Amino acid sequence: MLRLPIASLFSVCVKARTAATATAAASNLLEVFVDGKPVMVEPGTTVLQACEKAGMQIPRFCYHERLSVAGNCRMCLVEIEKFLRYLLGSMCPLFVL
């Protein structure tokens, strides 16, 4: 029988739970490509946020993280493969299709 102090046992349990949570969270990520560069994002992330994570700046005037999305200025129009028209990057969430 292995005897560990309670603090060590708690630490092992927390590490195992954290690793399991990280693995589960990683499996929920989506892989999207921004100009051919793969980026891992959570479902519901907007195209604008995914592009920023990839290091690409999309011009915008009416978007701010703390405000609701208006999409009035139309500066953040992006082209998405397999779509027939340009879409607002600030308003398009990414989901599995």
Short mmCIF file of C-alpha atoms in Angstrom, two decimals:
data_model
loop_
_atom_site.label_atom_id
_atom_site.label_comp_id
_atom_site.label_asym_id
_atom_site.label_seq_id
_atom_site.Cartn_x
_atom_site.Cartn_y
_atom_site.Cartn_z
CA MET A 1 0.00 0.00 0.00
CA LEU A 2 1.32 3.41 -0.97
CA ARG A 3 1.17 5.98 1.77
CA LEU A 4 1.38 9.61 0.79
CA PRO A 5 0.82 12.66 2.90
CA ILE A 6 -2.61 14.21 2.31
CA ALA A 7 -1.04 17.31 0.75
CA SER A 8 0.83 15.17 -1.80
CA LEU A 9 -2.26 13.12 -2.59
CA PHE A 10 -4.30 16.30 -3.08
CA SER A 11 -1.59 17.70 -5.35
CA VAL A 12 -1.59 14.53 -7.48
CA CYS A 13 -5.41 14.62 -7.79
CA VAL A 14 -5.39 18.29 -8.77
CA LYS A 15 -2.70 17.68 -11.40
CA ALA A 16 -4.64 14.74 -12.85
CA ARG A 17 -7.89 16.75 -12.93
CA THR A 18 -6.11 19.72 -14.53
CA ALA A 19 -4.57 17.47 -17.20
CA ALA A 20 -7.96 15.87 -17.93
CA THR A 21 -9.60 19.29 -18.18
CA ALA A 22 -6.86 20.55 -20.50
CA THR A 23 -7.27 17.49 -22.74
CA ALA A 24 -11.04 17.92 -22.86
CA ALA A 25 -10.67 21.62 -23.63
CA ALA A 26 -8.14 20.90 -26.37
CA SER A 27 -10.52 18.45 -28.04
CA ASN A 28 -13.17 21.20 -28.29
CA LEU A 29 -10.88 23.52 -30.25
CA LEU A 30 -11.41 24.15 -33.95
CA GLU A 31 -8.57 24.34 -36.43
CA VAL A 32 -9.09 27.20 -38.87
CA PHE A 33 -6.72 28.51 -41.51
CA VAL A 34 -5.96 32.19 -41.91
CA ASP A 35 -4.08 32.74 -45.17
CA GLY A 36 -2.92 29.12 -44.98
CA LYS A 37 -1.70 29.41 -41.38
CA PRO A 38 -3.43 26.98 -38.96
CA VAL A 39 -4.93 28.52 -35.81
CA MET A 40 -6.67 26.67 -32.96
CA VAL A 41 -9.72 28.54 -31.60
CA GLU A 42 -12.72 27.78 -29.42
CA PRO A 43 -16.15 27.36 -31.04
CA GLY A 44 -17.96 30.68 -31.13
CA THR A 45 -14.79 32.70 -31.70
CA THR A 46 -15.37 35.32 -34.37
CA VAL A 47 -13.40 35.41 -37.60
CA LEU A 48 -11.93 38.74 -36.48
CA GLN A 49 -10.65 37.21 -33.21
CA ALA A 50 -9.21 34.19 -35.05
CA CYS A 51 -7.37 36.49 -37.45
CA GLU A 52 -5.96 38.51 -34.57
CA LYS A 53 -4.78 35.29 -32.91
CA ALA A 54 -3.00 34.42 -36.18
CA GLY A 55 -1.27 37.81 -36.11
CA MET A 56 -3.30 39.35 -38.93
CA GLN A 57 -4.82 42.79 -38.47
CA ILE A 58 -8.23 43.37 -40.02
CA PRO A 59 -9.19 47.04 -40.25
CA ARG A 60 -12.25 47.97 -38.23
CA PHE A 61 -13.91 51.07 -36.96
CA CYS A 62 -17.05 50.07 -35.06
CA TYR A 63 -15.79 46.93 -33.23
CA HIS A 64 -14.69 46.88 -29.60
CA GLU A 65 -14.37 43.80 -27.36
CA ARG A 66 -16.45 45.31 -24.55
CA LEU A 67 -19.31 46.57 -26.70
CA SER A 68 -21.96 44.75 -28.68
CA VAL A 69 -21.12 44.18 -32.33
CA ALA A 70 -22.69 46.71 -34.67
CA GLY A 71 -21.11 45.93 -38.04
CA ASN A 72 -22.17 49.31 -39.41
CA CYS A 73 -18.90 50.52 -40.90
CA ARG A 74 -18.34 47.39 -43.08
CA MET A 75 -14.56 47.75 -42.78
CA CYS A 76 -14.09 44.20 -41.46
CA LEU A 77 -15.42 42.37 -44.53
CA VAL A 78 -13.56 39.10 -45.04
CA GLU A 79 -13.60 36.44 -47.72
CA ILE A 80 -14.27 32.93 -46.43
CA GLU A 81 -13.63 29.92 -48.62
CA LYS A 82 -16.78 28.18 -49.91
CA PHE A 83 -18.98 31.22 -49.22
CA LEU A 84 -20.39 33.16 -52.14
CA ARG A 85 -20.07 36.62 -50.61
CA TYR A 86 -17.95 38.62 -48.22
CA LEU A 87 -18.89 38.39 -44.54
CA LEU A 88 -18.39 40.66 -41.55
CA GLY A 89 -15.42 39.32 -39.63
CA SER A 90 -16.61 40.88 -36.39
CA MET A 91 -20.02 39.19 -36.55
CA CYS A 92 -19.24 35.70 -37.89
CA PRO A 93 -18.71 33.10 -35.16
CA LEU A 94 -16.79 29.94 -36.04
CA PHE A 95 -18.52 26.59 -35.53
CA VAL A 96 -18.13 23.08 -36.87
CA LEU A 97 -20.19 22.70 -40.04
#
